[in-house]
């Protein structure tokens, strides 16, 4: 199951896309113009974004480049109206991963979506290193200086969310959506507790965090000094 943001202003197409993708077991969210698409794209945690080119308020290319500038790395498939080379180039230039030309068959779009989701799965690092920590997500293990550290599945999931969106400030709501599940009733306080516990496991000095940084009034950000990354 993937969380898919669909940015499309044609109600009929939106309806059929949502119907089909939901039937495939995906969770879809609609956005009906470019501004809304950009806002949801930045705020939410998505596995994939379907982005129409011709949109009210802001076109798809501008939305796409703005998302990339905001460090959103989610795969983006553009829905272009014509098979024009210039449009394709623009789409890829603005940071899109693929494009599908309208009118497209449901089967073709499904195949493209599967390909993007498979790719992003593969690219997702399964072993991450920072400081003296090593996290192996396949084995569900955290090691520090080579020594195993006990970590709960929920802490691991939260750490995974931070690592995959490092450098971005994530609000408590975004963390709940991504690490617990959308709509799950978890309080902000519970998020803080998990962050506190994670810090004790990964930070050299938990009271002066170097990786898991609190951003006042906004949430948390995972900072990774590129030089310590391997
Ligand atoms: Ca359109």
JSON list of C-alpha atoms and ligand atoms in Angstrom, two decimals:
[
{"chain": "A", "resi": 1, "resn": "UNK", "atom": "CA", "xyz": [0.00, 0.00, 0.00]},
{"chain": "A", "resi": 2, "resn": "UNK", "atom": "CA", "xyz": [1.28, 3.41, -0.93]},
{"chain": "A", "resi": 3, "resn": "UNK", "atom": "CA", "xyz": [0.18, 6.91, 0.03]},
{"chain": "A", "resi": 4, "resn": "UNK", "atom": "CA", "xyz": [-0.44, 8.74, -3.20]},
{"chain": "A", "resi": 5, "resn": "UNK", "atom": "CA", "xyz": [-1.13, 12.44, -3.64]},
{"chain": "A", "resi": 6, "resn": "UNK", "atom": "CA", "xyz": [-3.08, 13.16, -6.83]},
{"chain": "A", "resi": 7, "resn": "UNK", "atom": "CA", "xyz": [-2.92, 16.73, -8.13]},
{"chain": "A", "resi": 8, "resn": "UNK", "atom": "CA", "xyz": [-5.51, 16.99, -10.90]},
{"chain": "A", "resi": 9, "resn": "UNK", "atom": "CA", "xyz": [-8.20, 19.54, -11.67]},
{"chain": "A", "resi": 10, "resn": "UNK", "atom": "CA", "xyz": [-10.45, 17.42, -13.89]},
{"chain": "A", "resi": 11, "resn": "UNK", "atom": "CA", "xyz": [-13.09, 15.95, -11.58]},
{"chain": "A", "resi": 12, "resn": "UNK", "atom": "CA", "xyz": [-13.84, 12.93, -13.78]},
{"chain": "A", "resi": 13, "resn": "UNK", "atom": "CA", "xyz": [-10.21, 11.96, -14.12]},
{"chain": "A", "resi": 14, "resn": "UNK", "atom": "CA", "xyz": [-9.64, 12.51, -10.40]},
{"chain": "A", "resi": 15, "resn": "UNK", "atom": "CA", "xyz": [-12.57, 10.26, -9.60]},
{"chain": "A", "resi": 16, "resn": "UNK", "atom": "CA", "xyz": [-11.42, 7.45, -11.84]},
{"chain": "A", "resi": 17, "resn": "UNK", "atom": "CA", "xyz": [-7.79, 7.72, -10.65]},
{"chain": "A", "resi": 18, "resn": "UNK", "atom": "CA", "xyz": [-8.84, 7.61, -7.01]},
{"chain": "A", "resi": 19, "resn": "UNK", "atom": "CA", "xyz": [-11.20, 4.70, -7.63]},
{"chain": "A", "resi": 20, "resn": "UNK", "atom": "CA", "xyz": [-8.63, 2.67, -9.45]},
{"chain": "A", "resi": 21, "resn": "UNK", "atom": "CA", "xyz": [-5.76, 3.34, -7.08]},
{"chain": "A", "resi": 22, "resn": "UNK", "atom": "CA", "xyz": [-7.90, 2.59, -4.04]},
{"chain": "A", "resi": 23, "resn": "UNK", "atom": "CA", "xyz": [-8.97, -0.65, -5.63]},
{"chain": "A", "resi": 24, "resn": "UNK", "atom": "CA", "xyz": [-5.24, -1.43, -5.89]},
{"chain": "A", "resi": 25, "resn": "UNK", "atom": "CA", "xyz": [-5.05, -0.98, -2.13]},
{"chain": "A", "resi": 26, "resn": "UNK", "atom": "CA", "xyz": [-3.46, 2.49, -2.16]},
{"chain": "A", "resi": 27, "resn": "UNK", "atom": "CA", "xyz": [-4.39, 5.41, 0.03]},
{"chain": "A", "resi": 28, "resn": "UNK", "atom": "CA", "xyz": [-5.14, 8.49, -2.11]},
{"chain": "A", "resi": 29, "resn": "UNK", "atom": "CA", "xyz": [-5.49, 12.18, -1.31]},
{"chain": "A", "resi": 30, "resn": "UNK", "atom": "CA", "xyz": [-6.77, 14.68, -3.88]},
{"chain": "A", "resi": 31, "resn": "UNK", "atom": "CA", "xyz": [-5.52, 18.20, -4.57]},
{"chain": "A", "resi": 32, "resn": "UNK", "atom": "CA", "xyz": [-7.44, 20.25, -7.13]},
{"chain": "A", "resi": 33, "resn": "UNK", "atom": "CA", "xyz": [-5.00, 23.03, -8.01]},
{"chain": "A", "resi": 34, "resn": "UNK", "atom": "CA", "xyz": [-1.28, 23.73, -8.06]},
{"chain": "A", "resi": 35, "resn": "UNK", "atom": "CA", "xyz": [-1.13, 25.66, -4.80]},
{"chain": "A", "resi": 36, "resn": "UNK", "atom": "CA", "xyz": [-2.97, 22.99, -2.88]},
{"chain": "A", "resi": 37, "resn": "UNK", "atom": "CA", "xyz": [-0.79, 20.34, -4.51]},
{"chain": "A", "resi": 38, "resn": "UNK", "atom": "CA", "xyz": [2.37, 22.15, -3.44]},
{"chain": "A", "resi": 39, "resn": "UNK", "atom": "CA", "xyz": [1.15, 22.64, 0.11]},
{"chain": "A", "resi": 40, "resn": "UNK", "atom": "CA", "xyz": [0.04, 19.03, 0.57]},
{"chain": "A", "resi": 41, "resn": "UNK", "atom": "CA", "xyz": [3.15, 17.79, -1.20]},
{"chain": "A", "resi": 42, "resn": "UNK", "atom": "CA", "xyz": [5.36, 19.65, 1.27]},
{"chain": "A", "resi": 43, "resn": "UNK", "atom": "CA", "xyz": [3.36, 18.93, 4.40]},
{"chain": "A", "resi": 44, "resn": "UNK", "atom": "CA", "xyz": [2.41, 15.32, 3.90]},
{"chain": "A", "resi": 45, "resn": "UNK", "atom": "CA", "xyz": [4.48, 12.18, 3.72]},
{"chain": "A", "resi": 46, "resn": "UNK", "atom": "CA", "xyz": [3.86, 10.50, 0.39]},
{"chain": "A", "resi": 47, "resn": "UNK", "atom": "CA", "xyz": [5.17, 7.48, -1.42]},
{"chain": "A", "resi": 48, "resn": "UNK", "atom": "CA", "xyz": [4.25, 8.94, -4.79]},
{"chain": "A", "resi": 49, "resn": "UNK", "atom": "CA", "xyz": [2.83, 12.13, -6.31]},
{"chain": "A", "resi": 50, "resn": "UNK", "atom": "CA", "xyz": [0.77, 12.17, -9.53]},
{"chain": "A", "resi": 51, "resn": "UNK", "atom": "CA", "xyz": [0.98, 15.69, -10.88]},
{"chain": "A", "resi": 52, "resn": "UNK", "atom": "CA", "xyz": [-1.02, 17.14, -13.75]},
{"chain": "A", "resi": 53, "resn": "UNK", "atom": "CA", "xyz": [0.71, 19.85, -15.82]},
{"chain": "A", "resi": 54, "resn": "UNK", "atom": "CA", "xyz": [-2.20, 22.15, -16.68]},
{"chain": "A", "resi": 55, "resn": "UNK", "atom": "CA", "xyz": [-3.53, 23.24, -13.31]},
{"chain": "A", "resi": 56, "resn": "UNK", "atom": "CA", "xyz": [-5.26, 26.33, -11.92]},
{"chain": "A", "resi": 57, "resn": "UNK", "atom": "CA", "xyz": [-3.16, 28.78, -9.83]},
{"chain": "A", "resi": 58, "resn": "UNK", "atom": "CA", "xyz": [0.24, 27.16, -10.46]},
{"chain": "A", "resi": 59, "resn": "UNK", "atom": "CA", "xyz": [1.24, 24.75, -13.20]},
{"chain": "A", "resi": 60, "resn": "UNK", "atom": "CA", "xyz": [2.59, 21.27, -12.58]},
{"chain": "A", "resi": 61, "resn": "UNK", "atom": "CA", "xyz": [6.15, 22.08, -13.63]},
{"chain": "A", "resi": 62, "resn": "UNK", "atom": "CA", "xyz": [6.37, 24.93, -11.12]},
{"chain": "A", "resi": 63, "resn": "UNK", "atom": "CA", "xyz": [4.85, 22.75, -8.40]},
{"chain": "A", "resi": 64, "resn": "UNK", "atom": "CA", "xyz": [7.37, 20.04, -9.18]},
{"chain": "A", "resi": 65, "resn": "UNK", "atom": "CA", "xyz": [10.42, 22.31, -9.04]},
{"chain": "A", "resi": 66, "resn": "UNK", "atom": "CA", "xyz": [9.13, 24.00, -5.87]},
{"chain": "A", "resi": 67, "resn": "UNK", "atom": "CA", "xyz": [8.76, 20.58, -4.22]},
{"chain": "A", "resi": 68, "resn": "UNK", "atom": "CA", "xyz": [12.30, 19.60, -5.18]},
{"chain": "A", "resi": 69, "resn": "UNK", "atom": "CA", "xyz": [13.62, 22.93, -3.86]},
{"chain": "A", "resi": 70, "resn": "UNK", "atom": "CA", "xyz": [11.86, 22.13, -0.59]},
{"chain": "A", "resi": 71, "resn": "UNK", "atom": "CA", "xyz": [13.83, 18.84, -0.45]},
{"chain": "A", "resi": 72, "resn": "UNK", "atom": "CA", "xyz": [10.81, 16.67, -1.17]},
{"chain": "A", "resi": 73, "resn": "UNK", "atom": "CA", "xyz": [12.34, 13.53, -2.71]},
{"chain": "A", "resi": 74, "resn": "UNK", "atom": "CA", "xyz": [9.08, 11.63, -3.29]},
{"chain": "A", "resi": 75, "resn": "UNK", "atom": "CA", "xyz": [8.81, 10.11, -6.79]},
{"chain": "A", "resi": 76, "resn": "UNK", "atom": "CA", "xyz": [6.72, 12.37, -9.05]},
{"chain": "A", "resi": 77, "resn": "UNK", "atom": "CA", "xyz": [4.92, 11.21, -12.18]},
{"chain": "A", "resi": 78, "resn": "UNK", "atom": "CA", "xyz": [3.72, 14.09, -14.36]},
{"chain": "A", "resi": 79, "resn": "UNK", "atom": "CA", "xyz": [0.51, 13.78, -16.33]},
{"chain": "A", "resi": 80, "resn": "UNK", "atom": "CA", "xyz": [1.13, 15.73, -19.51]},
{"chain": "A", "resi": 81, "resn": "UNK", "atom": "CA", "xyz": [-1.50, 16.65, -22.05]},
{"chain": "A", "resi": 82, "resn": "UNK", "atom": "CA", "xyz": [0.55, 16.25, -25.19]},
{"chain": "A", "resi": 83, "resn": "UNK", "atom": "CA", "xyz": [3.47, 14.12, -26.21]},
{"chain": "A", "resi": 84, "resn": "UNK", "atom": "CA", "xyz": [5.69, 17.09, -26.84]},
{"chain": "A", "resi": 85, "resn": "UNK", "atom": "CA", "xyz": [9.39, 16.69, -26.41]},
{"chain": "A", "resi": 86, "resn": "UNK", "atom": "CA", "xyz": [9.61, 20.11, -24.82]},
{"chain": "A", "resi": 87, "resn": "UNK", "atom": "CA", "xyz": [7.05, 19.19, -22.21]},
{"chain": "A", "resi": 88, "resn": "UNK", "atom": "CA", "xyz": [8.84, 15.94, -21.45]},
{"chain": "A", "resi": 89, "resn": "UNK", "atom": "CA", "xyz": [12.10, 17.78, -21.08]},
{"chain": "A", "resi": 90, "resn": "UNK", "atom": "CA", "xyz": [10.52, 20.42, -18.90]},
{"chain": "A", "resi": 91, "resn": "UNK", "atom": "CA", "xyz": [8.99, 17.72, -16.76]},
{"chain": "A", "resi": 92, "resn": "UNK", "atom": "CA", "xyz": [12.26, 15.94, -16.21]},
{"chain": "A", "resi": 93, "resn": "UNK", "atom": "CA", "xyz": [14.13, 19.23, -15.79]},
{"chain": "A", "resi": 94, "resn": "UNK", "atom": "CA", "xyz": [11.80, 20.31, -13.07]},
{"chain": "A", "resi": 95, "resn": "UNK", "atom": "CA", "xyz": [12.68, 17.15, -11.17]},
{"chain": "A", "resi": 96, "resn": "UNK", "atom": "CA", "xyz": [9.93, 14.71, -12.20]},
{"chain": "A", "resi": 97, "resn": "UNK", "atom": "CA", "xyz": [10.82, 11.02, -12.28]},
{"chain": "A", "resi": 98, "resn": "UNK", "atom": "CA", "xyz": [8.52, 10.03, -15.11]},
{"chain": "A", "resi": 99, "resn": "UNK", "atom": "CA", "xyz": [5.67, 11.34, -17.22]},
{"chain": "A", "resi": 100, "resn": "UNK", "atom": "CA", "xyz": [2.56, 9.79, -18.70]},
{"chain": "A", "resi": 101, "resn": "UNK", "atom": "CA", "xyz": [0.85, 11.34, -21.68]},
{"chain": "A", "resi": 102, "resn": "UNK", "atom": "CA", "xyz": [-2.90, 11.91, -21.63]},
{"chain": "A", "resi": 103, "resn": "UNK", "atom": "CA", "xyz": [-5.01, 10.10, -22.59]},
{"chain": "A", "resi": 104, "resn": "UNK", "atom": "CA", "xyz": [-3.40, 7.12, -20.89]},
{"chain": "A", "resi": 105, "resn": "UNK", "atom": "CA", "xyz": [-4.76, 3.72, -20.10]},
{"chain": "A", "resi": 106, "resn": "UNK", "atom": "CA", "xyz": [-5.26, 2.70, -16.50]},
{"chain": "A", "resi": 107, "resn": "UNK", "atom": "CA", "xyz": [-3.01, -0.26, -17.15]},
{"chain": "A", "resi": 108, "resn": "UNK", "atom": "CA", "xyz": [-0.16, 1.94, -18.39]},
{"chain": "A", "resi": 109, "resn": "UNK", "atom": "CA", "xyz": [-0.41, 4.26, -15.41]},
{"chain": "A", "resi": 110, "resn": "UNK", "atom": "CA", "xyz": [-0.48, 1.32, -12.98]},
{"chain": "A", "resi": 111, "resn": "UNK", "atom": "CA", "xyz": [2.70, -0.04, -14.54]},
{"chain": "A", "resi": 112, "resn": "UNK", "atom": "CA", "xyz": [4.46, 3.34, -14.21]},
{"chain": "A", "resi": 113, "resn": "UNK", "atom": "CA", "xyz": [3.35, 3.67, -10.62]},
{"chain": "A", "resi": 114, "resn": "UNK", "atom": "CA", "xyz": [4.57, 0.18, -9.78]},
{"chain": "A", "resi": 115, "resn": "UNK", "atom": "CA", "xyz": [7.92, 0.96, -11.39]},
{"chain": "A", "resi": 116, "resn": "UNK", "atom": "CA", "xyz": [8.36, 4.15, -9.36]},
{"chain": "A", "resi": 117, "resn": "UNK", "atom": "CA", "xyz": [7.35, 2.51, -6.10]},
{"chain": "A", "resi": 118, "resn": "UNK", "atom": "CA", "xyz": [9.72, -0.41, -6.71]},
{"chain": "A", "resi": 119, "resn": "UNK", "atom": "CA", "xyz": [12.52, 2.00, -7.47]},
{"chain": "A", "resi": 120, "resn": "UNK", "atom": "CA", "xyz": [12.03, 4.08, -4.37]},
{"chain": "A", "resi": 121, "resn": "UNK", "atom": "CA", "xyz": [11.85, 0.88, -2.28]},
{"chain": "A", "resi": 122, "resn": "UNK", "atom": "CA", "xyz": [15.17, -0.25, -3.67]},
{"chain": "A", "resi": 123, "resn": "UNK", "atom": "CA", "xyz": [16.74, 3.13, -3.14]},
{"chain": "A", "resi": 124, "resn": "UNK", "atom": "CA", "xyz": [15.64, 3.28, 0.43]},
{"chain": "A", "resi": 125, "resn": "UNK", "atom": "CA", "xyz": [18.73, 2.53, 2.39]},
{"chain": "A", "resi": 126, "resn": "UNK", "atom": "CA", "xyz": [18.33, -0.50, 4.56]},
{"chain": "A", "resi": 127, "resn": "UNK", "atom": "CA", "xyz": [21.47, 0.18, 6.56]},
{"chain": "A", "resi": 128, "resn": "UNK", "atom": "CA", "xyz": [22.19, 3.69, 7.81]},
{"chain": "A", "resi": 129, "resn": "UNK", "atom": "CA", "xyz": [25.22, 4.91, 9.69]},
{"chain": "A", "resi": 130, "resn": "UNK", "atom": "CA", "xyz": [25.63, 8.12, 11.63]},
{"chain": "A", "resi": 131, "resn": "UNK", "atom": "CA", "xyz": [27.98, 9.01, 14.44]},
{"chain": "A", "resi": 132, "resn": "UNK", "atom": "CA", "xyz": [28.88, 5.70, 16.07]},
{"chain": "A", "resi": 133, "resn": "UNK", "atom": "CA", "xyz": [25.44, 4.26, 15.27]},
{"chain": "A", "resi": 134, "resn": "UNK", "atom": "CA", "xyz": [24.49, 1.70, 12.67]},
{"chain": "A", "resi": 135, "resn": "UNK", "atom": "CA", "xyz": [20.84, 0.89, 12.00]},
{"chain": "A", "resi": 136, "resn": "UNK", "atom": "CA", "xyz": [19.95, -2.20, 10.01]},
{"chain": "A", "resi": 137, "resn": "UNK", "atom": "CA", "xyz": [16.27, -1.92, 9.10]},
{"chain": "A", "resi": 138, "resn": "UNK", "atom": "CA", "xyz": [16.11, -5.39, 7.53]},
{"chain": "A", "resi": 139, "resn": "UNK", "atom": "CA", "xyz": [17.31, -6.99, 10.74]},
{"chain": "A", "resi": 140, "resn": "UNK", "atom": "CA", "xyz": [15.57, -4.42, 12.97]},
{"chain": "A", "resi": 141, "resn": "UNK", "atom": "CA", "xyz": [18.79, -3.78, 14.84]},
{"chain": "A", "resi": 142, "resn": "UNK", "atom": "CA", "xyz": [20.54, -0.75, 16.25]},
{"chain": "A", "resi": 143, "resn": "UNK", "atom": "CA", "xyz": [24.22, -0.95, 17.07]},
{"chain": "A", "resi": 144, "resn": "UNK", "atom": "CA", "xyz": [26.36, 1.60, 18.76]},
{"chain": "A", "resi": 145, "resn": "UNK", "atom": "CA", "xyz": [30.10, 1.27, 18.59]},
{"chain": "A", "resi": 146, "resn": "UNK", "atom": "CA", "xyz": [29.38, -2.26, 17.35]},
{"chain": "A", "resi": 147, "resn": "UNK", "atom": "CA", "xyz": [27.32, -3.14, 20.43]},
{"chain": "A", "resi": 148, "resn": "UNK", "atom": "CA", "xyz": [23.61, -3.96, 20.08]},
{"chain": "A", "resi": 149, "resn": "UNK", "atom": "CA", "xyz": [21.21, -1.44, 21.62]},
{"chain": "A", "resi": 150, "resn": "UNK", "atom": "CA", "xyz": [17.61, -2.45, 22.43]},
{"chain": "A", "resi": 151, "resn": "UNK", "atom": "CA", "xyz": [15.15, -0.55, 20.26]},
{"chain": "A", "resi": 152, "resn": "UNK", "atom": "CA", "xyz": [11.38, -0.98, 20.04]},
{"chain": "A", "resi": 153, "resn": "UNK", "atom": "CA", "xyz": [9.66, -1.46, 16.64]},
{"chain": "A", "resi": 154, "resn": "UNK", "atom": "CA", "xyz": [7.99, 1.93, 17.08]},
{"chain": "A", "resi": 155, "resn": "UNK", "atom": "CA", "xyz": [11.29, 3.69, 17.81]},
{"chain": "A", "resi": 156, "resn": "UNK", "atom": "CA", "xyz": [12.79, 2.00, 14.79]},
{"chain": "A", "resi": 157, "resn": "UNK", "atom": "CA", "xyz": [9.92, 3.16, 12.59]},
{"chain": "A", "resi": 158, "resn": "UNK", "atom": "CA", "xyz": [10.31, 6.72, 13.87]},
{"chain": "A", "resi": 159, "resn": "UNK", "atom": "CA", "xyz": [14.05, 6.64, 13.29]},
{"chain": "A", "resi": 160, "resn": "UNK", "atom": "CA", "xyz": [13.43, 5.38, 9.75]},
{"chain": "A", "resi": 161, "resn": "UNK", "atom": "CA", "xyz": [11.09, 8.30, 9.06]},
{"chain": "A", "resi": 162, "resn": "UNK", "atom": "CA", "xyz": [13.71, 10.76, 10.35]},
{"chain": "A", "resi": 163, "resn": "UNK", "atom": "CA", "xyz": [16.52, 9.19, 8.36]},
{"chain": "A", "resi": 164, "resn": "UNK", "atom": "CA", "xyz": [14.59, 9.15, 5.11]},
{"chain": "A", "resi": 165, "resn": "UNK", "atom": "CA", "xyz": [13.64, 12.80, 5.47]},
{"chain": "A", "resi": 166, "resn": "UNK", "atom": "CA", "xyz": [16.79, 14.09, 7.03]},
{"chain": "A", "resi": 167, "resn": "UNK", "atom": "CA", "xyz": [17.36, 17.78, 6.87]},
{"chain": "A", "resi": 168, "resn": "UNK", "atom": "CA", "xyz": [13.61, 18.49, 6.82]},
{"chain": "A", "resi": 169, "resn": "UNK", "atom": "CA", "xyz": [11.65, 19.80, 9.75]},
{"chain": "A", "resi": 170, "resn": "UNK", "atom": "CA", "xyz": [8.85, 17.34, 10.52]},
{"chain": "A", "resi": 171, "resn": "UNK", "atom": "CA", "xyz": [5.88, 18.41, 12.59]},
{"chain": "A", "resi": 172, "resn": "UNK", "atom": "CA", "xyz": [4.49, 16.11, 15.26]},
{"chain": "A", "resi": 173, "resn": "UNK", "atom": "CA", "xyz": [1.45, 15.52, 13.04]},
{"chain": "A", "resi": 174, "resn": "UNK", "atom": "CA", "xyz": [3.67, 14.50, 10.15]},
{"chain": "A", "resi": 175, "resn": "UNK", "atom": "CA", "xyz": [5.62, 12.17, 12.40]},
{"chain": "A", "resi": 176, "resn": "UNK", "atom": "CA", "xyz": [2.41, 10.58, 13.68]},
{"chain": "A", "resi": 177, "resn": "UNK", "atom": "CA", "xyz": [1.12, 10.11, 10.12]},
{"chain": "A", "resi": 178, "resn": "UNK", "atom": "CA", "xyz": [4.35, 8.58, 8.92]},
{"chain": "A", "resi": 179, "resn": "UNK", "atom": "CA", "xyz": [5.48, 6.54, 11.90]},
{"chain": "A", "resi": 180, "resn": "UNK", "atom": "CA", "xyz": [2.17, 5.47, 13.47]},
{"chain": "A", "resi": 181, "resn": "UNK", "atom": "CA", "xyz": [-0.34, 5.82, 10.64]},
{"chain": "A", "resi": 182, "resn": "UNK", "atom": "CA", "xyz": [-2.68, 8.50, 9.44]},
{"chain": "A", "resi": 183, "resn": "UNK", "atom": "CA", "xyz": [-5.46, 9.29, 11.87]},
{"chain": "A", "resi": 184, "resn": "UNK", "atom": "CA", "xyz": [-3.97, 7.19, 14.67]},
{"chain": "A", "resi": 185, "resn": "UNK", "atom": "CA", "xyz": [-4.75, 8.82, 18.01]},
{"chain": "A", "resi": 186, "resn": "UNK", "atom": "CA", "xyz": [-1.31, 9.56, 19.42]},
{"chain": "A", "resi": 187, "resn": "UNK", "atom": "CA", "xyz": [-0.71, 12.68, 21.45]},
{"chain": "A", "resi": 188, "resn": "UNK", "atom": "CA", "xyz": [2.07, 15.16, 20.74]},
{"chain": "A", "resi": 189, "resn": "UNK", "atom": "CA", "xyz": [3.38, 14.32, 24.16]},
{"chain": "A", "resi": 190, "resn": "UNK", "atom": "CA", "xyz": [3.76, 10.65, 23.16]},
{"chain": "A", "resi": 191, "resn": "UNK", "atom": "CA", "xyz": [5.78, 11.73, 20.14]},
{"chain": "A", "resi": 192, "resn": "UNK", "atom": "CA", "xyz": [8.05, 13.79, 22.40]},
{"chain": "A", "resi": 193, "resn": "UNK", "atom": "CA", "xyz": [8.50, 10.80, 24.68]},
{"chain": "A", "resi": 194, "resn": "UNK", "atom": "CA", "xyz": [9.56, 8.60, 21.80]},
{"chain": "A", "resi": 195, "resn": "UNK", "atom": "CA", "xyz": [11.99, 11.26, 20.57]},
{"chain": "A", "resi": 196, "resn": "UNK", "atom": "CA", "xyz": [13.37, 11.55, 24.11]},
{"chain": "A", "resi": 197, "resn": "UNK", "atom": "CA", "xyz": [13.87, 7.77, 24.26]},
{"chain": "A", "resi": 198, "resn": "UNK", "atom": "CA", "xyz": [15.47, 7.69, 20.83]},
{"chain": "A", "resi": 199, "resn": "UNK", "atom": "CA", "xyz": [17.90, 10.41, 21.83]},
{"chain": "A", "resi": 200, "resn": "UNK", "atom": "CA", "xyz": [19.03, 8.35, 24.79]},
{"chain": "A", "resi": 201, "resn": "UNK", "atom": "CA", "xyz": [19.84, 5.53, 22.37]},
{"chain": "A", "resi": 202, "resn": "UNK", "atom": "CA", "xyz": [21.54, 7.41, 19.54]},
{"chain": "A", "resi": 203, "resn": "UNK", "atom": "CA", "xyz": [22.89, 10.70, 20.84]},
{"chain": "A", "resi": 204, "resn": "UNK", "atom": "CA", "xyz": [26.40, 11.04, 22.27]},
{"chain": "A", "resi": 205, "resn": "UNK", "atom": "CA", "xyz": [24.97, 13.57, 24.75]},
{"chain": "A", "resi": 206, "resn": "UNK", "atom": "CA", "xyz": [21.15, 13.13, 24.86]},
{"chain": "A", "resi": 207, "resn": "UNK", "atom": "CA", "xyz": [20.58, 16.48, 26.58]},
{"chain": "A", "resi": 208, "resn": "UNK", "atom": "CA", "xyz": [22.49, 18.27, 23.82]},
{"chain": "A", "resi": 209, "resn": "UNK", "atom": "CA", "xyz": [21.25, 16.50, 20.71]},
{"chain": "A", "resi": 210, "resn": "UNK", "atom": "CA", "xyz": [23.43, 16.53, 17.66]},
{"chain": "A", "resi": 211, "resn": "UNK", "atom": "CA", "xyz": [21.21, 14.46, 15.34]},
{"chain": "A", "resi": 212, "resn": "UNK", "atom": "CA", "xyz": [17.63, 14.72, 16.56]},
{"chain": "A", "resi": 213, "resn": "UNK", "atom": "CA", "xyz": [17.16, 18.46, 16.75]},
{"chain": "A", "resi": 214, "resn": "UNK", "atom": "CA", "xyz": [14.05, 20.06, 18.24]},
{"chain": "A", "resi": 215, "resn": "UNK", "atom": "CA", "xyz": [12.81, 23.06, 16.24]},
{"chain": "A", "resi": 216, "resn": "UNK", "atom": "CA", "xyz": [10.79, 25.31, 18.47]},
{"chain": "A", "resi": 217, "resn": "UNK", "atom": "CA", "xyz": [7.14, 25.65, 17.49]},
{"chain": "A", "resi": 218, "resn": "UNK", "atom": "CA", "xyz": [7.57, 23.37, 14.47]},
{"chain": "A", "resi": 219, "resn": "UNK", "atom": "CA", "xyz": [8.73, 19.90, 15.37]},
{"chain": "A", "resi": 220, "resn": "UNK", "atom": "CA", "xyz": [11.95, 17.95, 14.87]},
{"chain": "A", "resi": 221, "resn": "UNK", "atom": "CA", "xyz": [14.65, 17.66, 12.29]},
{"chain": "A", "resi": 222, "resn": "UNK", "atom": "CA", "xyz": [17.22, 14.93, 11.82]},
{"chain": "A", "resi": 223, "resn": "UNK", "atom": "CA", "xyz": [20.57, 16.52, 11.04]},
{"chain": "A", "resi": 224, "resn": "UNK", "atom": "CA", "xyz": [23.23, 14.45, 9.47]},
{"chain": "A", "resi": 225, "resn": "UNK", "atom": "CA", "xyz": [26.65, 15.85, 8.86]},
{"chain": "A", "resi": 226, "resn": "UNK", "atom": "CA", "xyz": [27.37, 14.51, 5.37]},
{"chain": "A", "resi": 227, "resn": "UNK", "atom": "CA", "xyz": [30.97, 13.83, 6.32]},
{"chain": "A", "resi": 228, "resn": "UNK", "atom": "CA", "xyz": [29.90, 11.28, 8.93]},
{"chain": "A", "resi": 229, "resn": "UNK", "atom": "CA", "xyz": [27.59, 9.52, 6.48]},
{"chain": "A", "resi": 230, "resn": "UNK", "atom": "CA", "xyz": [28.70, 6.30, 4.91]},
{"chain": "B", "resi": 1, "resn": "LIG", "atom": "CA1", "xyz": [-5.52, 19.80, -15.98]}
]
